[in-house]
Coordinates of C-alpha atoms in Angstrom, one line a residue:
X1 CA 70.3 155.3 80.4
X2 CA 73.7 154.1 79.0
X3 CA 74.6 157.8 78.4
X4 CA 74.1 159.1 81.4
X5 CA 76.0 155.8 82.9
X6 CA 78.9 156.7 80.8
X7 CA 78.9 160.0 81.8
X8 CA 79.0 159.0 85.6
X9 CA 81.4 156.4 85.0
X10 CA 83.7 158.8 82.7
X11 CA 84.0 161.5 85.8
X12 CA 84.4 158.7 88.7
X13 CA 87.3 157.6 86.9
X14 CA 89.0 160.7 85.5
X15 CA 88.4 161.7 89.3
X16 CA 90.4 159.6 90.8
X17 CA 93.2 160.1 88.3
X18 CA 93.2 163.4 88.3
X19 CA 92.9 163.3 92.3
X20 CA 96.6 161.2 91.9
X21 CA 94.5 157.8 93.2
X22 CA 95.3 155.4 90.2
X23 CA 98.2 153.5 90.1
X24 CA 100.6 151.5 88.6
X25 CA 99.0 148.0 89.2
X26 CA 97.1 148.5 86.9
X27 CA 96.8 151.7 84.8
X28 CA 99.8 152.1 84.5
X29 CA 101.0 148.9 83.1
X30 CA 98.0 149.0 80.5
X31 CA 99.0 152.3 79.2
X32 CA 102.0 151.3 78.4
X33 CA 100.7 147.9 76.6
X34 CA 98.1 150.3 74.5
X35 CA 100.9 152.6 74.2
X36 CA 103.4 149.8 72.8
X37 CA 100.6 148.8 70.4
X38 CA 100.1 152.2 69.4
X39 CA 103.6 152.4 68.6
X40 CA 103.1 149.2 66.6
X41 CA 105.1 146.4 68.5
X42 CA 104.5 143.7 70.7
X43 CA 103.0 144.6 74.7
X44 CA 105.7 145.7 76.7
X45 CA 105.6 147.0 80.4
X46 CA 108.1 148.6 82.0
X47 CA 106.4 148.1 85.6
X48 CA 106.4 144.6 85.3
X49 CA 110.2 144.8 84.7
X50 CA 112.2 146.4 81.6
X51 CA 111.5 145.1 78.3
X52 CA 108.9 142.6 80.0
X53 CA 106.4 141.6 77.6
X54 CA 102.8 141.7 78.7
X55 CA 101.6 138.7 76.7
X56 CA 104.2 136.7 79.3
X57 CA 101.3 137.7 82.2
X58 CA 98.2 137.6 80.9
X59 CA 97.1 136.5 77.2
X60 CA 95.1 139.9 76.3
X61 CA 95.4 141.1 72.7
X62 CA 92.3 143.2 72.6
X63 CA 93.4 145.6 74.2
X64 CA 95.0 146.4 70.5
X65 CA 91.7 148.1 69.8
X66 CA 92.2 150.7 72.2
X67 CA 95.1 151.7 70.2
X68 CA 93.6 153.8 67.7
X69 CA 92.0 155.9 70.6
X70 CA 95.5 156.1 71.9
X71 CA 96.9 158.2 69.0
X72 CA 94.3 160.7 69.2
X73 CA 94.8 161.2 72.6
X74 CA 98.2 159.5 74.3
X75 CA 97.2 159.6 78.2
X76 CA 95.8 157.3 80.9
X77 CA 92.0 158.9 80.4
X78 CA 91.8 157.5 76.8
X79 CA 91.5 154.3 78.7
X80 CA 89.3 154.9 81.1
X81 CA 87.4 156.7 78.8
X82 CA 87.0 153.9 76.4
X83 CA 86.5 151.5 79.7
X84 CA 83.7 153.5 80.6
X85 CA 81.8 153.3 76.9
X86 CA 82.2 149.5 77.0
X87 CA 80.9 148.8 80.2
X88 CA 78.2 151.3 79.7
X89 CA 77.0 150.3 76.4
X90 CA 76.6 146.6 77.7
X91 CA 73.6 148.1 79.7
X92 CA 71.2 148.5 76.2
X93 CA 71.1 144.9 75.3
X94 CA 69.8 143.7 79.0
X95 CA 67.5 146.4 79.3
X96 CA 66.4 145.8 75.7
X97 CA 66.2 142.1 76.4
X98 CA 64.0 142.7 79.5
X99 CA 61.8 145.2 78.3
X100 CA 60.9 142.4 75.3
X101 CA 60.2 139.8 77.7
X102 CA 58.7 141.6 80.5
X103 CA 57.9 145.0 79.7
X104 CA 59.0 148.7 79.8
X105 CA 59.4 149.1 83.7
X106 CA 61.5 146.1 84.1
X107 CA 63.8 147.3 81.3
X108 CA 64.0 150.4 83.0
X109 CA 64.9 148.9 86.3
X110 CA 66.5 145.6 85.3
X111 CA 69.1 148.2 83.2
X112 CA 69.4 150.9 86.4
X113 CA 70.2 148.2 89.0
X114 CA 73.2 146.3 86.9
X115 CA 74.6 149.8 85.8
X116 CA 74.4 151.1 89.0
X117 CA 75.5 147.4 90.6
X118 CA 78.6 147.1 93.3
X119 CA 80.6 145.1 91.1
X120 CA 80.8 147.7 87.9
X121 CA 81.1 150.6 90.4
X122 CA 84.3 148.8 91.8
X123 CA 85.8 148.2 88.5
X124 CA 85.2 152.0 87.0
X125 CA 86.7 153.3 90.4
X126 CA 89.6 151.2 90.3
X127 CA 92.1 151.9 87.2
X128 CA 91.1 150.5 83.7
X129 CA 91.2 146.6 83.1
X130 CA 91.1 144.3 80.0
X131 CA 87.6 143.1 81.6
X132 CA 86.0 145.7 80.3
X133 CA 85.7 144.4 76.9
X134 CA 84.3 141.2 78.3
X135 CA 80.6 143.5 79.4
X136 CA 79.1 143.6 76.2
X137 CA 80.2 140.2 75.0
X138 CA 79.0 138.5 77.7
X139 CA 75.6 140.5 77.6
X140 CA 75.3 140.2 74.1
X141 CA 76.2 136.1 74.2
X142 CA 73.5 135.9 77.2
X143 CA 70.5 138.2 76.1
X144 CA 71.1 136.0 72.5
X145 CA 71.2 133.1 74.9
X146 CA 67.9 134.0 77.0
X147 CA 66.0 135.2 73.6
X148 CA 66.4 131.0 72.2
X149 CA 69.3 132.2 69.7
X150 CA 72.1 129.7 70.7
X151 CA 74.1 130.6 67.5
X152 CA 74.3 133.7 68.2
X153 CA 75.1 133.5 71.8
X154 CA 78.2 131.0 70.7
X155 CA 79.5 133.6 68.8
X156 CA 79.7 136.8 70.5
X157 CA 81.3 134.2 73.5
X158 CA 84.0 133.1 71.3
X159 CA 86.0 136.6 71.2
X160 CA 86.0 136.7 75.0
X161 CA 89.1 133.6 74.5
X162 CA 90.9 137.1 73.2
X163 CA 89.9 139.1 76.6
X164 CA 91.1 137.4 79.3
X165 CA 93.1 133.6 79.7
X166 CA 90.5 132.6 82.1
X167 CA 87.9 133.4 80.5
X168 CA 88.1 130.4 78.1
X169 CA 86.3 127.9 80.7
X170 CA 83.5 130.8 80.8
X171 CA 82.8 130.2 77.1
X172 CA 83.3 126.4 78.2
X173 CA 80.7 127.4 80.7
X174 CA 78.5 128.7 78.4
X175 CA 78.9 125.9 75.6
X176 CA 77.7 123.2 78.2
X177 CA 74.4 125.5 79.0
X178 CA 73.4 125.7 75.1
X179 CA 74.5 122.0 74.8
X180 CA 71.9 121.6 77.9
X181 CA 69.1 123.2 76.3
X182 CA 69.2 120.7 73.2
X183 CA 71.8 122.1 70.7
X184 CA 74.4 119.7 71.4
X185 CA 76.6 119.7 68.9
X186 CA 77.2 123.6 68.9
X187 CA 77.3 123.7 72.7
X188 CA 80.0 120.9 72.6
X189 CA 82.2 122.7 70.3
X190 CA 81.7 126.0 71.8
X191 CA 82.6 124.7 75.1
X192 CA 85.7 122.5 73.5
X193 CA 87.1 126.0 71.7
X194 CA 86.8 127.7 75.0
X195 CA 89.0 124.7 76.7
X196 CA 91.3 124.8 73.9
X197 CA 91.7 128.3 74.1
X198 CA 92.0 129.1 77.5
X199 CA 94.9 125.7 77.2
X200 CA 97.0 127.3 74.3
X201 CA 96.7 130.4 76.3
X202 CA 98.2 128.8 79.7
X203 CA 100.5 126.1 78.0
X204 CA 101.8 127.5 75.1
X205 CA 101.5 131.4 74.6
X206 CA 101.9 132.4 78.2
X207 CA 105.3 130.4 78.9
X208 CA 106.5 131.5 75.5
X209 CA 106.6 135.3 76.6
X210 CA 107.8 134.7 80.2
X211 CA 111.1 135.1 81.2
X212 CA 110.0 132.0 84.0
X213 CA 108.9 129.6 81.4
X214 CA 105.8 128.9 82.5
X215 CA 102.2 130.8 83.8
X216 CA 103.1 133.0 86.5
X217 CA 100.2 132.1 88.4
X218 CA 99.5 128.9 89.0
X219 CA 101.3 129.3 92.5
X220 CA 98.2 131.1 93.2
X221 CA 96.3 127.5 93.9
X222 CA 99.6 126.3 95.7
X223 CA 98.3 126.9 99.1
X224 CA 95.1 127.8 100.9
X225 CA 95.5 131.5 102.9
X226 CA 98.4 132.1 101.5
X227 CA 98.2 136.0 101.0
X228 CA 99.7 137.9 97.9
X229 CA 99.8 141.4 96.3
X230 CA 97.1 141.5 93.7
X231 CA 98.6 141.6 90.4
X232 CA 101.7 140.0 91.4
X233 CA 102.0 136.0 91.9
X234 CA 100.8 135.2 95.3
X235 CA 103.3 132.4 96.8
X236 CA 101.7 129.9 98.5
X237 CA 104.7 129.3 101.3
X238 CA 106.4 125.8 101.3
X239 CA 103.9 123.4 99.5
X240 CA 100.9 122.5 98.2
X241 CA 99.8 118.8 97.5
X242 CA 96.6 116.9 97.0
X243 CA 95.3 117.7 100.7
X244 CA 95.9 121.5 99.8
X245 CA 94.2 121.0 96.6
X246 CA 91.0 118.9 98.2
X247 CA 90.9 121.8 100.8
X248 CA 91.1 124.4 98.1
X249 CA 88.5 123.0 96.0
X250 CA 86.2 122.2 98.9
X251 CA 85.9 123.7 102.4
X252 CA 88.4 126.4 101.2
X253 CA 85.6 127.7 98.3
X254 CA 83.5 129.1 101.3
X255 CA 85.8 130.0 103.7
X256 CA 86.7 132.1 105.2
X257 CA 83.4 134.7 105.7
X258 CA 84.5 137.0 102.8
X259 CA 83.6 134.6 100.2
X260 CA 80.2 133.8 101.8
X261 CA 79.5 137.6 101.8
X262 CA 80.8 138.0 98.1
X263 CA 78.0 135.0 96.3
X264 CA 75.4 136.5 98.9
X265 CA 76.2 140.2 97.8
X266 CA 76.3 139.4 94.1
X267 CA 72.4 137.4 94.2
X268 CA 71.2 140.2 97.0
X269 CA 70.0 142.4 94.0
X270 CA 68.3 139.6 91.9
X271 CA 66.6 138.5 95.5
X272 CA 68.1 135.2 94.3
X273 CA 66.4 134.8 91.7
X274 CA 69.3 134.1 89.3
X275 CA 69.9 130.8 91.4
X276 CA 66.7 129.2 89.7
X277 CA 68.6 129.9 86.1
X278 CA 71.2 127.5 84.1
X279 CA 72.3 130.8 83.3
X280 CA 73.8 131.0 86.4
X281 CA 76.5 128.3 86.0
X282 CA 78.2 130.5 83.3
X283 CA 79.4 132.2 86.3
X284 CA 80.9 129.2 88.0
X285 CA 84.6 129.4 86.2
X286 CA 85.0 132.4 87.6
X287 CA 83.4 131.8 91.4
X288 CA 85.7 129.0 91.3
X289 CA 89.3 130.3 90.4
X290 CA 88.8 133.2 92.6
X291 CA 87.7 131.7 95.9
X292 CA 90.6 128.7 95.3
X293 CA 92.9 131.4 94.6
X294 CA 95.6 132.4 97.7
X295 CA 95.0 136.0 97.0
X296 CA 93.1 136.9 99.3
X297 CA 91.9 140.3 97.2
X298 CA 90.1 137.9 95.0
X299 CA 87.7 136.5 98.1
X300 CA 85.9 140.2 98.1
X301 CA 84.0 143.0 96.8
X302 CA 86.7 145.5 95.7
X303 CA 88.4 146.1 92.6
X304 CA 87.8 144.6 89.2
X305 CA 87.0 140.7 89.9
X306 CA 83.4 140.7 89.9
X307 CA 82.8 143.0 86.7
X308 CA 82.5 139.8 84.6
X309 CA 80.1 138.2 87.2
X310 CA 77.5 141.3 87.3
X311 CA 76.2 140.7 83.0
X312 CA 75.7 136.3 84.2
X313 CA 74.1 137.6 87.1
X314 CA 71.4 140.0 86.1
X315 CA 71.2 138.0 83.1
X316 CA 70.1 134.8 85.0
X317 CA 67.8 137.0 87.1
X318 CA 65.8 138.2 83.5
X319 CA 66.1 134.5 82.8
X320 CA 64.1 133.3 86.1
X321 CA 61.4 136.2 86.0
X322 CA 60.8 134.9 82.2
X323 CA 60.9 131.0 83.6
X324 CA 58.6 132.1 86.3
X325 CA 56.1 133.8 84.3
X326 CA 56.1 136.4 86.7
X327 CA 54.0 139.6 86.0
X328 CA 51.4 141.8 87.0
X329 CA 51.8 143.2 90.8
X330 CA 54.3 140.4 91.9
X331 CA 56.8 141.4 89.1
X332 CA 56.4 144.7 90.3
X333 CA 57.2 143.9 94.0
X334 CA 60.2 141.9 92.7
X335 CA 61.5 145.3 90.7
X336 CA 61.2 147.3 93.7
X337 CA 63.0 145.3 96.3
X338 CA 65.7 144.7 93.4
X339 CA 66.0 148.4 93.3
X340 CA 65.8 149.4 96.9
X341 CA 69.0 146.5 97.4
X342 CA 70.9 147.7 94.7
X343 CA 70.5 151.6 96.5
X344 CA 71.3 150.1 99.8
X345 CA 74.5 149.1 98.4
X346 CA 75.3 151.9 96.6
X347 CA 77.3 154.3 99.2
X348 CA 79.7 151.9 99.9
X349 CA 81.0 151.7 96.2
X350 CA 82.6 154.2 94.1
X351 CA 79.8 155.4 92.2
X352 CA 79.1 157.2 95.4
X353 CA 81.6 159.8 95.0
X354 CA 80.0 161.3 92.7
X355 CA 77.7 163.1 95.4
X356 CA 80.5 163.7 97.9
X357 CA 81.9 167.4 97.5
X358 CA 85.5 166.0 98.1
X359 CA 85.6 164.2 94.5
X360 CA 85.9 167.4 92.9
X361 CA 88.4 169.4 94.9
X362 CA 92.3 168.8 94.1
X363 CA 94.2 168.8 97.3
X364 CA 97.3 170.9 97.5
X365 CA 99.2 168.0 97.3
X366 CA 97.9 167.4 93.7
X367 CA 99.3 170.8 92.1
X368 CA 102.6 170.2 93.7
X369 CA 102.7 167.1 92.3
X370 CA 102.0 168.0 89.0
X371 CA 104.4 170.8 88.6
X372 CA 107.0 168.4 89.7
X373 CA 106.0 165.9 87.2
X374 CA 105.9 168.6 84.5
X375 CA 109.7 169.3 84.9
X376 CA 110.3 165.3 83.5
X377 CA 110.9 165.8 80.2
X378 CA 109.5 163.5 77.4
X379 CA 111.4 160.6 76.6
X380 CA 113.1 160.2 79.8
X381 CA 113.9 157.1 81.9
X382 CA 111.8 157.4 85.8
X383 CA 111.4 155.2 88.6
X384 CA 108.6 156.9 90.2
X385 CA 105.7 156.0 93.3
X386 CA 103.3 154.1 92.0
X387 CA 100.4 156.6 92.3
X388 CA 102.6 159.0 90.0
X389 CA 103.6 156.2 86.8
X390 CA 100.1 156.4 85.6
X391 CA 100.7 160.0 84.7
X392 CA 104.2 159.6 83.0
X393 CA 103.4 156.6 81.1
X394 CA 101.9 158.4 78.3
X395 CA 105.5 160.4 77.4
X396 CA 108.5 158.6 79.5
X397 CA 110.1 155.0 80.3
X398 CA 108.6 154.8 84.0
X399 CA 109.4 151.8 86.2
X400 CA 108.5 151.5 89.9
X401 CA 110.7 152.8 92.4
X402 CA 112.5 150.2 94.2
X403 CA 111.5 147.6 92.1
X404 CA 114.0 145.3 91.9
X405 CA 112.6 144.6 88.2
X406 CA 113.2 148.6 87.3
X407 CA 115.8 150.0 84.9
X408 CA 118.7 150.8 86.9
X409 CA 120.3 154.0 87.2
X410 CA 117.1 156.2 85.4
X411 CA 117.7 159.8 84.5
X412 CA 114.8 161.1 87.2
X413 CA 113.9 159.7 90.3
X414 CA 110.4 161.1 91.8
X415 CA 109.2 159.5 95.4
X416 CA 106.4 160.2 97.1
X417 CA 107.1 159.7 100.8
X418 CA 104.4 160.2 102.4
X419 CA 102.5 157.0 101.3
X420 CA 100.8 156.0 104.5
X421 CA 102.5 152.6 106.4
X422 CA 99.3 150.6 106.1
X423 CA 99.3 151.1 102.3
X424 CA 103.2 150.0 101.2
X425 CA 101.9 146.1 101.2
X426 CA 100.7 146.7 98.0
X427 CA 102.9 145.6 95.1
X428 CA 103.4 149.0 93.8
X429 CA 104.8 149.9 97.0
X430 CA 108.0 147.5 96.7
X431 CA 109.6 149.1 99.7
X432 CA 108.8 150.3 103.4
X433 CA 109.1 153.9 104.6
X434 CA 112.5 153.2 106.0
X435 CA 114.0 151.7 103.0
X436 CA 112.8 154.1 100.7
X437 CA 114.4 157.0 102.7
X438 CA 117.8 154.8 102.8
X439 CA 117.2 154.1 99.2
X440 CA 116.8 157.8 98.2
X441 CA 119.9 158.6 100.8
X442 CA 122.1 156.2 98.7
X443 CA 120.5 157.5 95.3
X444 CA 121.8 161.0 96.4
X445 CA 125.6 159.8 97.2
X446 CA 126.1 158.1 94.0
X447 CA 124.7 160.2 91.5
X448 CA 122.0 161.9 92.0
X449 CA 121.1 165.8 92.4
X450 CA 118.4 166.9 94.8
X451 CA 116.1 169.3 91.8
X452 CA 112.8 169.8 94.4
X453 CA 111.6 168.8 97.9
X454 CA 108.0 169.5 98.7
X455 CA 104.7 168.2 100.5
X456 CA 106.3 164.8 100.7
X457 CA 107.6 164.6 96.8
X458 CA 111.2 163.9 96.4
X459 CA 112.8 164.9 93.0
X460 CA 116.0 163.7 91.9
X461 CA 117.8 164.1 88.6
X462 CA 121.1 162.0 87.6
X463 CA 124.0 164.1 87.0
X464 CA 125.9 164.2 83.7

């Protein structure tokens, strides 16, 4: 089962790369922090701004274990790759887990419906993310958890604090639930390391590498329905204060609708189950931060967000079947309506693609996009559209075009200008149809020589 995930994972993701539908936000700014790694020196992004160093946004030094992949292969798919093989391989310990405790055909299923579920087909369709290393952990912590071995659950939680920043209060989280069950003393100190993690993280290392000083997020809790670009800091408008904050942490965690539909989507394929498990509150940290946060790309279903919340889920629901002492024909009628949800749900994510005929033809905007790319020599300085950085980030300095953070004056310019209006909100879009075409007007009276014009792509090359 985990093979065959990987497999489907592997070609949804090198699909949409290949296809030109990964972008900057975020492949490409984690290609070039495995790529600075591989090189051997401190993160660095060159989409976040020149010379900005990645441990100044988020507090992530696993990703230095991708590294060694990176050197066999230097390209955006040794990510993904690797993305895929982590996020697969957390399916064997939950099915394993399940099979012990309730038999073969809930193994079987239990394992299908959380490798199949919404929230891991929206994080393999959607670029690579440091998350990814947080799948196995967290099922390996839980399944330990669930199976009455609280040491080992503690442990395998403890490397998440070198995942994510955040993810500190969900080994907090999961501290309090062994402390809960009657090992207090290793619950406490699991859940104070995972406080004093995710604090040295947000106090100490963060403002350190920052050029602002201090955690560029926090003005995503400034004020309620403030939008934002994901991946960028969302501002929150004029101010905050306590009666923000009170809103925020109240009325604002379950409105508006999306966030509802988001906690009713991620219990729909347990059948709620995973509510009558203290398993459940591991997943709390998370809820909370993203339904308080002002982005409102956080509130919903797409992208990566919910990857960490799919192992506590389907975790919990093994958990409350085992509590239950459910078996026989009911646990049967409980597997089947788990697995009918989780196929109803299906089509609407990315592991869908894999059945429609479109996934594996390259438009003819692909090939001319690729044999303008291949004239960029390696070891040049780009600004580039943010669909195109992923694939120079393995051999060039590429910043985003427009960026008011990119190196100035590159030697190549490539723009794609036929990026639809309803997409150029997005952070790797810094600038509107009509500013880019001023911007490229400008680029070509100061400097610039026009080297190819096709299907939308704009190629420019700075003259000697």
């Amino acid at each position: 089962m985990a093979g065959t995930l990987f497999v489907m994972y592997t070609l949804v993701s090198l699909r949409l790369h290949q296809r030109m539908f990964s972008s900057s936000y975020d492949l490409g700014i984690f290609q070039q922090v495995v790529r600075s790694y591989a090189e051997g020196h401190l993160p660095v992004s060159e989409v976040k701004g020149q010379g900005f160093s990645v441990l100044g946004d988020h507090f992530s030094p696993v990703l230095a274990l991708v590294a060694p992949f990176y050197l066999v292969w230097r390209g955006a798919e040794t990510l993904l790759v690797v993305q895929a093989a982590l996020i697969a391989g957390s399916v064997v310990p939950l099915a394993l887990w399940a099979r012990r405790a309730l038999g073969t055909l809930t193994g079987a299923v239990i394992g299908a419906c959380y490798g199949l579920s919404w929230g891991i087909a929206s994080a393999v369709g959607y670029d690579f993310h440091e998350v990814a290393f947080a799948a196995p952990l967290l099922v390996l912590s839980l399944t330990a958890l669930g199976s009455g071995r609280p040491a080992a659950a503690c442990c395998w939680a403890l490397p998440l604090l070198l995942v994510k920043e955040d993810l500190g209060l969900t080994v907090c989280a999961l501290g309090l639930v062994v402390a809960r069950r009657g090992n207090r003393r290793l619950g406490v100190c699991t859940a104070a390391a995972g406080l004093v993690g995710t604090a040295v993280a947000l106090f100490v290392v963060l403002p350190a590498f920052n050029p602002s000083g201090s955690f560029a997020y926090w003005s995503l809790v400034q004020s309620p329905g403030a939008g934002g670009g994901h991946g960028a800091a969302a501002s929150g408008g004029s101010g905050g204060g306590l009666l923000d904050l009170l809103h925020q942490g109240t009325i604002g965690l379950v409105t508006p609708q999306a966030k509802v539909t988001t906690f009713a989507l991620l219990l729909a394929p347990t059948l709620f189950l995973a509510l009558r498990s203290p398993l459940l509150w591991i997943a709390l940290p998370t809820l909370v931060w993203r339904f308080a946060s002002s982005n409102q790309l956080h509130w919903g279903t797409g992208f990566h967000y919910s990857l960490v919340l799919m192992p506590v889920v389907f975790a919990a629901y093994v958990d409350a079947l085992v509590r239950r002492g459910t078996s026989g024909r009911s646990l049967r009628r409980h597997l089947a309506a788990s697995a009918a949800i989780t196929l109803m749900i299906l089509p609407s994510f990315p592991l869908f693609q894999l059945v429609q005929p479109d996934t594996w033809r390259d438009g003819p905007r692909v090939a001319v996009a690729r044999r303008l790319l291949a004239m960029i020599p390696d070891g040049a300085t780009v600004q580039a559209s943010d669909h195109l950085v992923p694939q120079l980030a393995d051999r060039t300095s590429v910043g985003l075009y427009g960026s008011a953070d990119a190196r100035p004056e590159p030697q190549w310019v490539m723009v794609d200008t036929w990026v639809p209006a309803e997409q150029r909100w997005w952070p790797g879009q810094p600038l509107g149809a009509e500013e880019e075409q001023q911007r490229l007007a400008a680029d070509l009276r100061s400097g610039y020589s026009m080297v190819d014009v096709q299907e939308g792509y704009v190629l420019l090359q700075r003259r000697k």
